[in-house]
Amino acid sequence: MPKSVSKGEQTLHVSRDLKMTAEGSNYADGKAILKDAFQRMVTLIELDHVINGSYQGLPLLASVNVVVHLPGDELNFGVDESYNLSVPATGNPIYAQIEAQTVFGALHALETFSQLCNFDFTSRLIELPSAPWAITDMPRFAYRGLLIDTSRHYLPVPVIKSVIDSMTYSKLNVLHWHIVDEQSFPIEIPSYPKLWNGAYSYSERYTMDDAIDIVQYAEKRGVNILAEIDVPGHALSWGVGYPSLWPSATCKEPLDVSSESTFQVINGILSDFSKVFKFKFVHLGGDEVNTSCWTSTPRVKAWLTQHGMKESDAYRYFVLRAQKIAKSHGYEVINWEETFNNFGDKLDRRTVVHNWLGGGVAEKVVAAGLRCVVSNQDKWYLDHLEVTWDGFYMNEPLKNIKNPEQQKLVLGGEVCMWGEHIDASDIQQTIWPRAAAAAERLWTPFEKLSKEWEIPVLSTRLARFRCLLNHRGIAAGPGNMLNASSTDQSKESCARRGLQGAKLSSDKTEEEVKTNEV
Amino acid sequence: MPKSVSKGEQTLHVSRDLKMTAEGSNYADGKAILKDAFQRMVTLIELDHVINGSYQGLPLLASVNVVVHLPGDELNFGVDESYNLSVPATGNPIYAQIEAQTVFGALHALETFSQLCNFDFTSRLIELPSAPWAITDMPRFAYRGLLIDTSRHYLPVPVIKSVIDSMTYSKLNVLHWHIVDEQSFPIEIPSYPKLWNGAYSYSERYTMDDAIDIVQYAEKRGVNILAEIDVPGHALSWGVGYPSLWPSATCKEPLDVSSESTFQVINGILSDFSKVFKFKFVHLGGDEVNTSCWTSTPRVKAWLTQHGMKESDAYRYFVLRAQKIAKSHGYEVINWEETFNNFGDKLDRRTVVHNWLGGGVAEKVVAAGLRCVVSNQDKWYLDHLEVTWDGFYMNEPLKNIKNPEQQKLVLGGEVCMWGEHIDASDIQQTIWPRAAAAAERLWTPFEKLSKEWEIPVLSTRLARFRCLLNHRGIAAGPGNMLNASSTDQSKESCARRGLQGAKLSSDKTEEEVKTNEV
């Protein structure tokens, strides 16, 4: 739901030869980001049905003029994503107008435009009802993330690209790629070429060129890739290629804190990462560290004693040293919240704390002056199948944070699609539509978000969004949207799509739907 | 598994600029069927990973020469689908050779070719191992079907197209489109424009142009569309637009047998169908007819009495009259088996009986001299989630049919993805990979099919095929392939793909896999 919307009563029909123009724009589109996005948008609105009606005598929308004020197209955290979209009701020809500071704002505008369009079964054309439209829009949070996990199940590159596509439909902008974990190490690290010996199999691997391809694919769609290596826990698979990273052959994680080569390998990985993953942040994990291998392995225990460290000291030492390495490669660091919970005052002040264990953490983090990303597992873990979409929707990142300066420290939030129980066959239906509920929480101004008592209206709108995803080939599941049989769900969900079904200033919409009912 | 395969030990690398030539071919490819299929094939083999290695010094496969002997490209039942594919190990340049009677055989050859190819992580090129290859292939059955049901849940057109794509990967060639049923009437019938008032909603409909689009999309891929209208039962939704088709407002199916307008509507539908659905067969249903509305509705009961008909007579009268209408539009008719079970001797001798209730029917049908398609629900209903892939594989259409003349009357078989409990979000993972197990049963010569004791080998091959589907963006599920945790499944399933993993004349394959393990 945009920041501000007004609409009218005129139905336009979209030309099959819809053009994009750039009168008044300062953006040269050298990488064809805008041109390709426009073409994808046209493909999407024309995907559903054969369009072969006659435009004769109908109000025709002939083109979209896109004005981008800034010439640059470096995507990163905090880039201006705002846009204005206006679709007049009259003109000869009629053209829509998009205005944005950056090309990435313009991409969002094109997505919104696409969601105003429907196939019209009477004219057999694409219609754009309810013109004139005037939409002013910008995100509430700069960080709107989705985590995928390619260690617990490998995800083929085309699947990752499909996830990125689907993210743009609800304006998520950070794909947190939890690449490696205990179970497998699927990615090539040129500096340490045996690391991906920890992959599940010969073919379940990503070359570094694949990673570059994914980053570029995402950037062209306004999506940042946040790469994670989770240290020192969750790293057993590293030792398949380099067994010396294990404390011992029988006690394999966390990574050996006593060994300099451990930090050399981390340095090698982050050095390689820095050439590929250009997002301002890297994620260094730091969660669920069971340090018992460090004390049960004589060599490591001796090192602890020698350095006067308890296990907790060594954990802190490891995390802080890894942070320093990341900083040396130009990154700011995100760590899971255990690092804050255990030694928050020792963390680099630029650390972003990634909440996951539960609620109430963000307020402590920002009170301590650190930044925070919210993913409390009770509400925003997509592998928690029992959490319904309204649970996702109602999870407020700024809960109990009233101080405006502290509010600014909450960068945003992220829904997490952990990979233990999903793979290429069901990832999309597990992510969607629940991720879209969180996406609106992260995008829309707080005062425009639906309240508890507006859930039924929201439900209809989200069901339509699910239908939009299905029509675009994204296998979004029903997501417990309605207490109805599966047959009835279908009936309810696709009656009408997108913003057209939104509860806006008037209740015109319902009337329109009725008019169009067969 | 092809009819005949031999292979060698040479690994080739496939040129990034792979060309198709047509030296010696009689086929002009005016509709670009072959050209587009080749382009799709190249896209598929290059989809997974970034290909940027150097060919220097490597044996390079530069082109595929496709010889098609027949100039025509009319797809229909019984078209020659055979092909030969040879990939030599030497040459300068090396080129593969495809030879087929029809373009549709050549499409199968291209699909087989694609499954010989893998991304090679060492060279960063597409490799084609085990040359020279000599493959001679043809289907065992001419009818290899998959049913989809767009009445119980609407399926968007892009989803249907994706199902068609996936069918070609296992060489299925008939999409049985169960368009209409009790729950909804989603398709436009120009002759009776209110029929699709029985759709779930405004947007959950197909225009007749959409149907044409689907038929053309399928034909270009060698897939026939078998349209079904199921009469006289399963037709409640017809009366939403034309209530006079119901026996009464309170007793709504079967269709009113006493009314001439019922048969006029059927005639209108089949007349419209005949302009769009060019497959030799149309499916007229005829299953699960509960005739009680006919006797409980006074008007209809009076008509029965007047015509000296019992309910069973009226059922037969309806089916036979509908058959005649279909024949008048040039169709041969497929009916569900209840028509045969109830009045087999009265059916038109060209009727194809579609078995579904259980085993043992096909032998009776062919003994009676009629043709049969096998879909016994205990083994080939995909909505029966408890039937595992090996159950699908072991279901033999010719069971207990020894007479060669009777064997010829079994046209083939079909797996059925009924729509009560699936929709766009999970149809692919419910169809695949189990449909592929049936597809091999229907394609491969009987003597080459895996036996019970070869299930473990077959399991590995099918798991790899599932992985191939996932890499192509088809959300094939694990399909109970292995008694292992989901994490382990992934580990097993993607080690190597396609025919490369087939158990052939030598056990070279396993050795190769080991060589390539990281």
PDB file of N, CA, C and O in Angstrom, chain B residues 403-454:
ATOM      1  N   ASN B 403      -2.597 -61.115 -26.285  1.00  0.00           N
ATOM      2  CA  ASN B 403      -2.881 -61.139 -27.712  1.00  0.00           C
ATOM      3  C   ASN B 403      -2.362 -59.860 -28.385  1.00  0.00           C
ATOM      4  O   ASN B 403      -2.776 -58.755 -28.037  1.00  0.00           O
ATOM      5  N   PRO B 404      -1.452 -59.991 -29.355  1.00  0.00           N
ATOM      6  CA  PRO B 404      -0.851 -58.789 -29.973  1.00  0.00           C
ATOM      7  C   PRO B 404      -1.890 -57.863 -30.600  1.00  0.00           C
ATOM      8  O   PRO B 404      -1.721 -56.633 -30.554  1.00  0.00           O
ATOM      9  N   GLU B 405      -2.946 -58.413 -31.157  1.00  0.00           N
ATOM     10  CA  GLU B 405      -3.983 -57.556 -31.745  1.00  0.00           C
ATOM     11  C   GLU B 405      -4.709 -56.763 -30.664  1.00  0.00           C
ATOM     12  O   GLU B 405      -5.046 -55.594 -30.858  1.00  0.00           O
ATOM     13  N   GLN B 406      -4.937 -57.415 -29.543  1.00  0.00           N
ATOM     14  CA  GLN B 406      -5.581 -56.712 -28.425  1.00  0.00           C
ATOM     15  C   GLN B 406      -4.632 -55.685 -27.807  1.00  0.00           C
ATOM     16  O   GLN B 406      -5.049 -54.603 -27.395  1.00  0.00           O
ATOM     17  N   GLN B 407      -3.353 -56.039 -27.767  1.00  0.00           N
ATOM     18  CA  GLN B 407      -2.370 -55.086 -27.227  1.00  0.00           C
ATOM     19  C   GLN B 407      -2.397 -53.776 -27.999  1.00  0.00           C
ATOM     20  O   GLN B 407      -2.268 -52.695 -27.430  1.00  0.00           O
ATOM     21  N   LYS B 408      -2.581 -53.893 -29.319  1.00  0.00           N
ATOM     22  CA  LYS B 408      -2.597 -52.685 -30.150  1.00  0.00           C
ATOM     23  C   LYS B 408      -3.762 -51.759 -29.799  1.00  0.00           C
ATOM     24  O   LYS B 408      -3.725 -50.570 -30.093  1.00  0.00           O
ATOM     25  N   LEU B 409      -4.805 -52.330 -29.197  1.00  0.00           N
ATOM     26  CA  LEU B 409      -5.982 -51.520 -28.861  1.00  0.00           C
ATOM     27  C   LEU B 409      -5.757 -50.676 -27.598  1.00  0.00           C
ATOM     28  O   LEU B 409      -6.546 -49.784 -27.295  1.00  0.00           O
ATOM     29  N   VAL B 410      -4.705 -50.980 -26.858  1.00  0.00           N
ATOM     30  CA  VAL B 410      -4.357 -50.122 -25.718  1.00  0.00           C
ATOM     31  C   VAL B 410      -3.519 -48.965 -26.267  1.00  0.00           C
ATOM     32  O   VAL B 410      -2.342 -49.128 -26.602  1.00  0.00           O
ATOM     33  N   LEU B 411      -4.141 -47.824 -26.379  1.00  0.00           N
ATOM     34  CA  LEU B 411      -3.453 -46.679 -26.996  1.00  0.00           C
ATOM     35  C   LEU B 411      -2.338 -46.155 -26.115  1.00  0.00           C
ATOM     36  O   LEU B 411      -1.385 -45.548 -26.588  1.00  0.00           O
ATOM     37  N   GLY B 412      -2.494 -46.345 -24.817  1.00  0.00           N
ATOM     38  CA  GLY B 412      -1.486 -45.866 -23.885  1.00  0.00           C
ATOM     39  C   GLY B 412      -2.092 -45.614 -22.531  1.00  0.00           C
ATOM     40  O   GLY B 412      -3.020 -46.317 -22.112  1.00  0.00           O
ATOM     41  N   GLY B 413      -1.591 -44.609 -21.850  1.00  0.00           N
ATOM     42  CA  GLY B 413      -2.067 -44.337 -20.507  1.00  0.00           C
ATOM     43  C   GLY B 413      -1.933 -42.871 -20.164  1.00  0.00           C
ATOM     44  O   GLY B 413      -1.382 -42.076 -20.936  1.00  0.00           O
ATOM     45  N   GLU B 414      -2.433 -42.568 -18.988  1.00  0.00           N
ATOM     46  CA  GLU B 414      -2.487 -41.161 -18.601  1.00  0.00           C
ATOM     47  C   GLU B 414      -2.460 -41.067 -17.090  1.00  0.00           C
ATOM     48  O   GLU B 414      -3.182 -41.804 -16.406  1.00  0.00           O
ATOM     49  N   VAL B 415      -1.648 -40.165 -16.581  1.00  0.00           N
ATOM     50  CA  VAL B 415      -1.683 -39.873 -15.143  1.00  0.00           C
ATOM     51  C   VAL B 415      -2.560 -38.645 -14.929  1.00  0.00           C
ATOM     52  O   VAL B 415      -2.583 -37.742 -15.756  1.00  0.00           O
ATOM     53  N   CYS B 416      -3.306 -38.653 -13.820  1.00  0.00           N
ATOM     54  CA  CYS B 416      -4.380 -37.666 -13.650  1.00  0.00           C
ATOM     55  C   CYS B 416      -4.131 -36.770 -12.436  1.00  0.00           C
ATOM     56  O   CYS B 416      -4.078 -37.239 -11.299  1.00  0.00           O
ATOM     57  N   MET B 417      -3.999 -35.490 -12.707  1.00  0.00           N
ATOM     58  CA  MET B 417      -3.790 -34.503 -11.642  1.00  0.00           C
ATOM     59  C   MET B 417      -5.110 -33.787 -11.378  1.00  0.00           C
ATOM     60  O   MET B 417      -5.330 -32.651 -11.789  1.00  0.00           O
ATOM     61  N   TRP B 418      -6.006 -34.490 -10.660  1.00  0.00           N
ATOM     62  CA  TRP B 418      -7.300 -33.891 -10.322  1.00  0.00           C
ATOM     63  C   TRP B 418      -7.111 -32.677  -9.432  1.00  0.00           C
ATOM     64  O   TRP B 418      -6.177 -32.624  -8.620  1.00  0.00           O
ATOM     65  N   GLY B 419      -8.005 -31.700  -9.559  1.00  0.00           N
ATOM     66  CA  GLY B 419      -7.752 -30.383  -8.999  1.00  0.00           C
ATOM     67  C   GLY B 419      -8.411 -30.030  -7.680  1.00  0.00           C
ATOM     68  O   GLY B 419      -8.322 -28.892  -7.244  1.00  0.00           O
ATOM     69  N   GLU B 420      -9.046 -30.988  -7.009  1.00  0.00           N
ATOM     70  CA  GLU B 420      -9.744 -30.620  -5.771  1.00  0.00           C
ATOM     71  C   GLU B 420      -8.808 -30.024  -4.734  1.00  0.00           C
ATOM     72  O   GLU B 420      -9.173 -29.108  -4.002  1.00  0.00           O
ATOM     73  N   HIS B 421      -7.587 -30.568  -4.646  1.00  0.00           N
ATOM     74  CA  HIS B 421      -6.720 -30.180  -3.536  1.00  0.00           C
ATOM     75  C   HIS B 421      -5.408 -29.549  -3.974  1.00  0.00           C
ATOM     76  O   HIS B 421      -4.482 -29.415  -3.175  1.00  0.00           O
ATOM     77  N   ILE B 422      -5.293 -29.219  -5.237  1.00  0.00           N
ATOM     78  CA  ILE B 422      -4.075 -28.531  -5.695  1.00  0.00           C
ATOM     79  C   ILE B 422      -4.483 -27.287  -6.466  1.00  0.00           C
ATOM     80  O   ILE B 422      -5.608 -27.164  -6.926  1.00  0.00           O
ATOM     81  N   ASP B 423      -3.554 -26.376  -6.573  1.00  0.00           N
ATOM     82  CA  ASP B 423      -3.769 -25.212  -7.421  1.00  0.00           C
ATOM     83  C   ASP B 423      -2.420 -24.772  -7.988  1.00  0.00           C
ATOM     84  O   ASP B 423      -1.465 -25.558  -7.996  1.00  0.00           O
ATOM     85  N   ALA B 424      -2.355 -23.529  -8.429  1.00  0.00           N
ATOM     86  CA  ALA B 424      -1.119 -23.059  -9.062  1.00  0.00           C
ATOM     87  C   ALA B 424       0.094 -23.194  -8.151  1.00  0.00           C
ATOM     88  O   ALA B 424       1.221 -23.297  -8.621  1.00  0.00           O
ATOM     89  N   SER B 425      -0.135 -23.208  -6.844  1.00  0.00           N
ATOM     90  CA  SER B 425       1.005 -23.189  -5.926  1.00  0.00           C
ATOM     91  C   SER B 425       1.668 -24.545  -5.754  1.00  0.00           C
ATOM     92  O   SER B 425       2.827 -24.615  -5.370  1.00  0.00           O
ATOM     93  N   ASP B 426       0.955 -25.622  -6.015  1.00  0.00           N
ATOM     94  CA  ASP B 426       1.553 -26.928  -5.722  1.00  0.00           C
ATOM     95  C   ASP B 426       1.304 -27.972  -6.811  1.00  0.00           C
ATOM     96  O   ASP B 426       1.599 -29.154  -6.618  1.00  0.00           O
ATOM     97  N   ILE B 427       0.794 -27.552  -7.947  1.00  0.00           N
ATOM     98  CA  ILE B 427       0.499 -28.547  -8.991  1.00  0.00           C
ATOM     99  C   ILE B 427       1.775 -29.214  -9.492  1.00  0.00           C
ATOM    100  O   ILE B 427       1.804 -30.436  -9.670  1.00  0.00           O
ATOM    101  N   GLN B 428       2.831 -28.448  -9.698  1.00  0.00           N
ATOM    102  CA  GLN B 428       4.037 -29.048 -10.268  1.00  0.00           C
ATOM    103  C   GLN B 428       4.679 -30.040  -9.300  1.00  0.00           C
ATOM    104  O   GLN B 428       5.110 -31.111  -9.714  1.00  0.00           O
ATOM    105  N   GLN B 429       4.722 -29.689  -8.028  1.00  0.00           N
ATOM    106  CA  GLN B 429       5.362 -30.610  -7.080  1.00  0.00           C
ATOM    107  C   GLN B 429       4.521 -31.857  -6.841  1.00  0.00           C
ATOM    108  O   GLN B 429       5.035 -32.851  -6.333  1.00  0.00           O
ATOM    109  N   THR B 430       3.229 -31.794  -7.208  1.00  0.00           N
ATOM    110  CA  THR B 430       2.378 -32.973  -7.055  1.00  0.00           C
ATOM    111  C   THR B 430       2.441 -33.850  -8.306  1.00  0.00           C
ATOM    112  O   THR B 430       2.330 -35.078  -8.224  1.00  0.00           O
ATOM    113  N   ILE B 431       2.615 -33.226  -9.447  1.00  0.00           N
ATOM    114  CA  ILE B 431       2.764 -33.992 -10.691  1.00  0.00           C
ATOM    115  C   ILE B 431       4.126 -34.695 -10.747  1.00  0.00           C
ATOM    116  O   ILE B 431       4.214 -35.891 -11.052  1.00  0.00           O
ATOM    117  N   TRP B 432       5.171 -33.925 -10.459  1.00  0.00           N
ATOM    118  CA  TRP B 432       6.537 -34.430 -10.641  1.00  0.00           C
ATOM    119  C   TRP B 432       7.179 -34.748  -9.326  1.00  0.00           C
ATOM    120  O   TRP B 432       6.958 -34.012  -8.364  1.00  0.00           O
ATOM    121  N   PRO B 433       8.001 -35.790  -9.282  1.00  0.00           N
ATOM    122  CA  PRO B 433       8.508 -36.602 -10.391  1.00  0.00           C
ATOM    123  C   PRO B 433       7.673 -37.848 -10.684  1.00  0.00           C
ATOM    124  O   PRO B 433       8.058 -38.618 -11.557  1.00  0.00           O
ATOM    125  N   ARG B 434       6.543 -38.045  -9.983  1.00  0.00           N
ATOM    126  CA  ARG B 434       5.859 -39.325 -10.176  1.00  0.00           C
ATOM    127  C   ARG B 434       5.378 -39.518 -11.609  1.00  0.00           C
ATOM    128  O   ARG B 434       5.404 -40.639 -12.144  1.00  0.00           O
ATOM    129  N   ALA B 435       4.939 -38.427 -12.251  1.00  0.00           N
ATOM    130  CA  ALA B 435       4.500 -38.546 -13.644  1.00  0.00           C
ATOM    131  C   ALA B 435       5.624 -39.045 -14.546  1.00  0.00           C
ATOM    132  O   ALA B 435       5.372 -39.725 -15.549  1.00  0.00           O
ATOM    133  N   ALA B 436       6.845 -38.712 -14.181  1.00  0.00           N
ATOM    134  CA  ALA B 436       7.977 -39.150 -15.000  1.00  0.00           C
ATOM    135  C   ALA B 436       8.163 -40.661 -14.936  1.00  0.00           C
ATOM    136  O   ALA B 436       8.602 -41.294 -15.903  1.00  0.00           O
ATOM    137  N   ALA B 437       7.825 -41.241 -13.787  1.00  0.00           N
ATOM    138  CA  ALA B 437       7.919 -42.697 -13.663  1.00  0.00           C
ATOM    139  C   ALA B 437       6.918 -43.360 -14.609  1.00  0.00           C
ATOM    140  O   ALA B 437       7.249 -44.322 -15.322  1.00  0.00           O
ATOM    141  N   ALA B 438       5.705 -42.820 -14.656  1.00  0.00           N
ATOM    142  CA  ALA B 438       4.710 -43.343 -15.597  1.00  0.00           C
ATOM    143  C   ALA B 438       5.137 -43.079 -17.038  1.00  0.00           C
ATOM    144  O   ALA B 438       4.913 -43.901 -17.933  1.00  0.00           O
ATOM    145  N   ALA B 439       5.746 -41.922 -17.259  1.00  0.00           N
ATOM    146  CA  ALA B 439       6.157 -41.556 -18.624  1.00  0.00           C
ATOM    147  C   ALA B 439       7.142 -42.577 -19.183  1.00  0.00           C
ATOM    148  O   ALA B 439       7.087 -42.934 -20.360  1.00  0.00           O
ATOM    149  N   GLU B 440       8.058 -43.055 -18.313  1.00  0.00           N
ATOM    150  CA  GLU B 440       8.996 -44.062 -18.811  1.00  0.00           C
ATOM    151  C   GLU B 440       8.280 -45.373 -19.114  1.00  0.00           C
ATOM    152  O   GLU B 440       8.560 -46.036 -20.112  1.00  0.00           O
ATOM    153  N   ARG B 441       7.340 -45.748 -18.262  1.00  0.00           N
ATOM    154  CA  ARG B 441       6.527 -46.945 -18.520  1.00  0.00           C
ATOM    155  C   ARG B 441       5.857 -46.847 -19.895  1.00  0.00           C
ATOM    156  O   ARG B 441       5.744 -47.832 -20.617  1.00  0.00           O
ATOM    157  N   LEU B 442       5.424 -45.652 -20.258  1.00  0.00           N
ATOM    158  CA  LEU B 442       4.686 -45.471 -21.507  1.00  0.00           C
ATOM    159  C   LEU B 442       5.598 -45.294 -22.712  1.00  0.00           C
ATOM    160  O   LEU B 442       5.172 -45.502 -23.850  1.00  0.00           O
ATOM    161  N   TRP B 443       6.823 -44.917 -22.477  1.00  0.00           N
ATOM    162  CA  TRP B 443       7.730 -44.646 -23.600  1.00  0.00           C
ATOM    163  C   TRP B 443       8.622 -45.846 -23.936  1.00  0.00           C
ATOM    164  O   TRP B 443       8.761 -46.231 -25.094  1.00  0.00           O
ATOM    165  N   THR B 444       9.216 -46.405 -22.919  1.00  0.00           N
ATOM    166  CA  THR B 444      10.330 -47.340 -23.099  1.00  0.00           C
ATOM    167  C   THR B 444       9.828 -48.740 -23.462  1.00  0.00           C
ATOM    168  O   THR B 444       8.827 -49.193 -22.915  1.00  0.00           O
ATOM    169  N   PRO B 445      10.547 -49.427 -24.369  1.00  0.00           N
ATOM    170  CA  PRO B 445      10.158 -50.807 -24.683  1.00  0.00           C
ATOM    171  C   PRO B 445      10.049 -51.649 -23.412  1.00  0.00           C
ATOM    172  O   PRO B 445      10.872 -51.509 -22.499  1.00  0.00           O
ATOM    173  N   PHE B 446       9.056 -52.528 -23.381  1.00  0.00           N
ATOM    174  CA  PHE B 446       8.786 -53.316 -22.188  1.00  0.00           C
ATOM    175  C   PHE B 446      10.036 -54.008 -21.658  1.00  0.00           C
ATOM    176  O   PHE B 446      10.319 -54.000 -20.460  1.00  0.00           O
ATOM    177  N   GLU B 447      10.795 -54.583 -22.580  1.00  0.00           N
ATOM    178  CA  GLU B 447      11.942 -55.386 -22.144  1.00  0.00           C
ATOM    179  C   GLU B 447      13.065 -54.523 -21.545  1.00  0.00           C
ATOM    180  O   GLU B 447      13.931 -55.028 -20.838  1.00  0.00           O
ATOM    181  N   LYS B 448      13.027 -53.224 -21.809  1.00  0.00           N
ATOM    182  CA  LYS B 448      14.053 -52.344 -21.239  1.00  0.00           C
ATOM    183  C   LYS B 448      13.612 -51.663 -19.946  1.00  0.00           C
ATOM    184  O   LYS B 448      14.393 -50.948 -19.304  1.00  0.00           O
ATOM    185  N   LEU B 449      12.362 -51.838 -19.580  1.00  0.00           N
ATOM    186  CA  LEU B 449      11.883 -51.223 -18.338  1.00  0.00           C
ATOM    187  C   LEU B 449      12.549 -51.877 -17.135  1.00  0.00           C
ATOM    188  O   LEU B 449      12.897 -53.053 -17.165  1.00  0.00           O
ATOM    189  N   SER B 450      12.718 -51.088 -16.084  1.00  0.00           N
ATOM    190  CA  SER B 450      13.322 -51.634 -14.876  1.00  0.00           C
ATOM    191  C   SER B 450      12.393 -52.647 -14.236  1.00  0.00           C
ATOM    192  O   SER B 450      11.171 -52.487 -14.229  1.00  0.00           O
ATOM    193  N   LYS B 451      12.990 -53.674 -13.691  1.00  0.00           N
ATOM    194  CA  LYS B 451      12.234 -54.679 -12.951  1.00  0.00           C
ATOM    195  C   LYS B 451      12.259 -54.323 -11.462  1.00  0.00           C
ATOM    196  O   LYS B 451      13.037 -53.459 -11.043  1.00  0.00           O
ATOM    197  N   GLU B 452      11.423 -55.016 -10.711  1.00  0.00           N
ATOM    198  CA  GLU B 452      11.325 -54.733  -9.269  1.00  0.00           C
ATOM    199  C   GLU B 452      12.702 -54.622  -8.604  1.00  0.00           C
ATOM    200  O   GLU B 452      12.946 -53.724  -7.812  1.00  0.00           O
ATOM    201  N   TRP B 453      13.576 -55.557  -8.962  1.00  0.00           N
ATOM    202  CA  TRP B 453      14.876 -55.598  -8.273  1.00  0.00           C
ATOM    203  C   TRP B 453      15.830 -54.500  -8.761  1.00  0.00           C
ATOM    204  O   TRP B 453      16.898 -54.329  -8.220  1.00  0.00           O
ATOM    205  N   GLU B 454      15.405 -53.775  -9.792  1.00  0.00           N
ATOM    206  CA  GLU B 454      16.257 -52.683 -10.276  1.00  0.00           C
ATOM    207  C   GLU B 454      15.807 -51.320  -9.762  1.00  0.00           C
ATOM    208  O   GLU B 454      16.325 -50.284 -10.160  1.00  0.00           O
TER     209      GLU B 454
END
